[in-house]
Coordinates of C-alpha atoms in Angstrom, one line a residue:
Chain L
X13 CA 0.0 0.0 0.0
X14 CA 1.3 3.8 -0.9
X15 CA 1.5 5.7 2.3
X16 CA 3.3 8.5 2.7
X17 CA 4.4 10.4 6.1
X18 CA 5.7 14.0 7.2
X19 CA 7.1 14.6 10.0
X20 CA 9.6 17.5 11.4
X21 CA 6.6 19.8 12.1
X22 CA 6.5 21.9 15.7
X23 CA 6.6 25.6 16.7
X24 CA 9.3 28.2 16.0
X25 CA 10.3 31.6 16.1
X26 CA 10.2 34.4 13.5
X27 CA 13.8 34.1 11.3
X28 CA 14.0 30.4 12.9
X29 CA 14.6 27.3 10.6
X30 CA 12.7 23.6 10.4
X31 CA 13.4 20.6 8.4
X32 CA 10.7 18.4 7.4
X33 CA 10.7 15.0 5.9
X34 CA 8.6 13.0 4.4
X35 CA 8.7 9.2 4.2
X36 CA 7.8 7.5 1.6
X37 CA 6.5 3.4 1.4
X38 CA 4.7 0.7 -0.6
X39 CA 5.8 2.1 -4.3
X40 CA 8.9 3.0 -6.7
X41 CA 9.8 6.0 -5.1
X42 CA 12.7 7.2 -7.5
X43 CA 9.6 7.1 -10.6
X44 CA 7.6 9.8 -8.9
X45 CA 8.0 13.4 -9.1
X46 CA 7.4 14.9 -4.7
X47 CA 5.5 18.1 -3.9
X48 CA 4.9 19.6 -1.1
X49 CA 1.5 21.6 -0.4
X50 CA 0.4 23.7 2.6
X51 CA -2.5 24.9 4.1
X52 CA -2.9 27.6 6.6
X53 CA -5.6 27.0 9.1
X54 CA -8.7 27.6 7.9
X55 CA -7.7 28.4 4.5
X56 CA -7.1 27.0 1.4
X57 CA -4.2 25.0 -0.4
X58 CA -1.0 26.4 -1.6
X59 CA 1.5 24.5 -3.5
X60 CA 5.0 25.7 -2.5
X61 CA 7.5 23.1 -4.0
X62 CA 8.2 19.6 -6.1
X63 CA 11.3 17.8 -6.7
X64 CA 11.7 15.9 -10.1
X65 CA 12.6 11.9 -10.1
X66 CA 16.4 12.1 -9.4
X67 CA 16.5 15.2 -7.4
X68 CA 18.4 17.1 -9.8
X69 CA 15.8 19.9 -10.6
X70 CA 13.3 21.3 -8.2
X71 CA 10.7 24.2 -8.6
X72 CA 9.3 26.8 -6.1
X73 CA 6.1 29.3 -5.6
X74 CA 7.4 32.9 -5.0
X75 CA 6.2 32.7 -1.9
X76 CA 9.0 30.6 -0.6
X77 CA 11.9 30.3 -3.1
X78 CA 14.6 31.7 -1.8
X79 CA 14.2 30.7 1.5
X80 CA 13.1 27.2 1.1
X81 CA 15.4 24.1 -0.1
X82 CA 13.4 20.6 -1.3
X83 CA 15.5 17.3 -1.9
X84 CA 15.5 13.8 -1.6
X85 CA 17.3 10.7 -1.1
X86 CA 16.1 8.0 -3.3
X87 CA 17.8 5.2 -1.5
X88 CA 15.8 5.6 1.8
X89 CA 12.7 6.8 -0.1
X90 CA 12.8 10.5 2.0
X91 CA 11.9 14.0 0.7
X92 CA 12.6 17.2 2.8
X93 CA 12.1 20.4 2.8
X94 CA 14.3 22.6 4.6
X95 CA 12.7 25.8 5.7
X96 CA 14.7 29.2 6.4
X97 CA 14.0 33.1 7.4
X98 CA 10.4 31.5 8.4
X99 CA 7.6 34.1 9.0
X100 CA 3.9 33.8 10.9
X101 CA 2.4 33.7 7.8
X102 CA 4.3 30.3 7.2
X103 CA 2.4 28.8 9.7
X104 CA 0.5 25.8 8.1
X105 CA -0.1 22.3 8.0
X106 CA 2.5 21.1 5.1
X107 CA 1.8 18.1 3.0
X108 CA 4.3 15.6 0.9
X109 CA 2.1 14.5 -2.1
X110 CA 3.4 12.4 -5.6
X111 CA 1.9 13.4 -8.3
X112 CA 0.5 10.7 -11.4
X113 CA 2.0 13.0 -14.3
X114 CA 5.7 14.7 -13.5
X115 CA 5.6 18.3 -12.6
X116 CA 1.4 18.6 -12.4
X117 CA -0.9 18.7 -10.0
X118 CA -2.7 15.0 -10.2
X119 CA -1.9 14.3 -6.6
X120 CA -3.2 11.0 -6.1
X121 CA -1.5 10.3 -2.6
X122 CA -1.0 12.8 -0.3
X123 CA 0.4 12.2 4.2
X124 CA -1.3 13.6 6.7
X125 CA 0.1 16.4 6.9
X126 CA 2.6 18.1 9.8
X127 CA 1.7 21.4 11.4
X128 CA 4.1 24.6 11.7
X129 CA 4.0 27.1 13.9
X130 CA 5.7 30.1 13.1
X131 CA 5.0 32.1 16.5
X132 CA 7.3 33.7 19.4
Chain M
X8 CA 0.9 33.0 -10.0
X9 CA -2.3 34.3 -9.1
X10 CA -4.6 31.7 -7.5
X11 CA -7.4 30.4 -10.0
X12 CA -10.6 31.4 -9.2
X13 CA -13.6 29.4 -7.6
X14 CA -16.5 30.2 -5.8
X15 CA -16.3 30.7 -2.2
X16 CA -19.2 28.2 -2.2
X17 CA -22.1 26.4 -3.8
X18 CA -25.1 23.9 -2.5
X19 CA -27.5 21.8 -3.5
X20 CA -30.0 18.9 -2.7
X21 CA -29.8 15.2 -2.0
X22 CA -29.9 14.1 -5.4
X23 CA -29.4 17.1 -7.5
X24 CA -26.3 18.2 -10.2
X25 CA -23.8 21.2 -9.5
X26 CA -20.9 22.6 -11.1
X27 CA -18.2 24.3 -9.7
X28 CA -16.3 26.7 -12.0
X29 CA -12.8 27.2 -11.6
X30 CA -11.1 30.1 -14.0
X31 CA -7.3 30.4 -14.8
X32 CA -5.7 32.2 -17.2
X33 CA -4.3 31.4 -20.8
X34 CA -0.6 30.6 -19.1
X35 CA -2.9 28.3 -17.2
X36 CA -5.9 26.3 -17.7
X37 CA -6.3 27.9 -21.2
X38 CA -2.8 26.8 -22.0
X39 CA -2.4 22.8 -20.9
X40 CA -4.7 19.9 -20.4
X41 CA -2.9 19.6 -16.7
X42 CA -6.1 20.5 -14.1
X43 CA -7.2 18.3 -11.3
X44 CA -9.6 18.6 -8.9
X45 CA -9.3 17.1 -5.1
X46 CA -11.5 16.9 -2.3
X47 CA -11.0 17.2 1.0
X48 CA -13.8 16.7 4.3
X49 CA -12.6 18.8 7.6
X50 CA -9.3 17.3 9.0
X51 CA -8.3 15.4 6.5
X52 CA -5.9 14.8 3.6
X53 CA -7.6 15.9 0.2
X54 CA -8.1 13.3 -2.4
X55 CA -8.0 12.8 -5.9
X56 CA -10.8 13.2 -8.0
X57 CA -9.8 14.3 -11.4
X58 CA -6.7 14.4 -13.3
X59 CA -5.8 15.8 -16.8
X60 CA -9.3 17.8 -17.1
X61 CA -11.4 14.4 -17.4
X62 CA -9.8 11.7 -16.4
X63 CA -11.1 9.7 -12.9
X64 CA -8.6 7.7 -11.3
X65 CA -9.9 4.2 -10.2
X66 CA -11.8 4.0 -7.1
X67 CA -13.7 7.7 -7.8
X68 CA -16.9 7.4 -8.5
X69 CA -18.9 8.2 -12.1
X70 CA -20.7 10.9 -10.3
X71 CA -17.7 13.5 -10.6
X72 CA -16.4 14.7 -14.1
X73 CA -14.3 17.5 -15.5
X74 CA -14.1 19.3 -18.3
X75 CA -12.4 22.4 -19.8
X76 CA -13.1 24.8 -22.4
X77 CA -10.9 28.4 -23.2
X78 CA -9.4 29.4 -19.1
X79 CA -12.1 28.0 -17.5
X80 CA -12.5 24.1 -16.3
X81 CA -15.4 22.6 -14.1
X82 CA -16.3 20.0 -11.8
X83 CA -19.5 18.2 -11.7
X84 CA -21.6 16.4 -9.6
X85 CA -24.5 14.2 -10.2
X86 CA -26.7 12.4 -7.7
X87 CA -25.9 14.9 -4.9
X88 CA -25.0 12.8 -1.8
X89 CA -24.7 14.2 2.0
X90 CA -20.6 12.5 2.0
X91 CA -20.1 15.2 -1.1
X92 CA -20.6 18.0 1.6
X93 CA -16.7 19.0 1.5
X94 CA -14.2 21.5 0.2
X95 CA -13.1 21.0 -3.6
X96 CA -9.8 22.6 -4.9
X97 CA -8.9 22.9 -8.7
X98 CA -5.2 23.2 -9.5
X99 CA -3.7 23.9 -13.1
X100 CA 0.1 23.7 -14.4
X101 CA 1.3 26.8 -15.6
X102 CA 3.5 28.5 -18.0
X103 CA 5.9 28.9 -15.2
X104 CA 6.9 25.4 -14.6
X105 CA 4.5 25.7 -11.2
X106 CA 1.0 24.4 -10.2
X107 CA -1.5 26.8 -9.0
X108 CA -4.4 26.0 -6.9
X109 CA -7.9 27.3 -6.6
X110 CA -9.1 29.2 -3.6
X111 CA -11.4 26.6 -2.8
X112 CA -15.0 25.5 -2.6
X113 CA -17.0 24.5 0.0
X114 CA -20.2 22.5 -1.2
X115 CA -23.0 22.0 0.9
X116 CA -25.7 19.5 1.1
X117 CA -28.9 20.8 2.1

């Protein structure tokens, strides 16, 4: 069975940094392009990053490049996404999610989400 | 990348069609046959129910489709049932290498 994890989530300061990962089980992982979405509470879903098959190119929404980082490690099936110069309005519940066709947005398995708190 | 826009909500009853409208922009929707639609029910993970404008993955049932014409796709729903009552997202690939989501939907069953 596909199931896929995040984890890494937890409160931090303004200008702090946070790591999260996201496990991956029960497919190929190196054949599927990784995204991660987020969603502030109460609102709606933002797509903020993906990471294509081998790890050698990655995309970003304006609202984070430059301050966030995605990779992964095919050989223990992980995706991360290393967060800098966070702000409140990063606060959100973060999603991993592979998508069925490369770089679009045909997420057909998404985790359960971990939650960041941007907050002093 | 401006969000693509959806109504804030829509409703209907037990039974009855709707269609929720979700426009984008020619660097967009108008642009690529990449827009899905997922749903997602208060505190969970959203869920697949269209990819690539039309198509349903397995498991989805017959009662959602999708279509597209020009910048602006739509969802359907047939045979209104109270487990539709959720929050449905369009998203769209775009010009810039990026996927853009809607704002969001929240249908209700009355």
């Amino acid at each position: 069975e596909v199931y896929l994890a995040e984890s890494g989530g937890r409160q931090v300061q303004p200008g702090g940094s946070l790591r999260l990962s996201c496990a991956a089980s029960g497919f190929t992982f190196s054949n599927y392009w990784i995204h991660w979405v987020r969603q502030p509470p109460g609102k709606g879903l933002e797509w903020i990053s993906r990471v294509t098959t081998e790890g050698r190119g990655t995309d970003y929404a304006a609202s984070v490049r430059g301050r966030f980082t995605m990779s992964r490690d095919n050989t223990k099936n992980f995706a991360y996404l290393q967060m800098y110069a966070l702000r409140p309005d990063d606060t959100a519940v973060y999603y991993c999610a592979r998508s069925l066709t490369s770089g679009s947005g045909d997420f057909d398995y998404w985790g359960q989400g971990t939650l960041v708190t941007v907050s002093s | 990348q401006s969000a693509l826009t959806q109504p804030a909500s829509v409703s209907g009853s037990p039974g009855q069609s709707i269609a929720i409208s979700c426009t984008g922009t020619s660097n967009d929707i108008g642009g690529y046959d990449y827009v899905s639609w997922h749903q997602q029910h208060p505190g969970k993970a959203p869920k697949l129910l269209i990819s690539r404008v039309s198509n349903r993955p397995s498991g989805v049932s017959d009662r959602f489709s999708g279509s597209k014409s020009g910048n602006t796709a739509s969802l359907t729903i047939t045979g209104l049932q109270a487990e539709d009552e959720a929050d449905y997202y369009c998203n769209s690939f775009t010009s810039s290498h990026n996927v853009v989501f809607g704002g969001g939907t929240r249908l209700t069953v009355l």
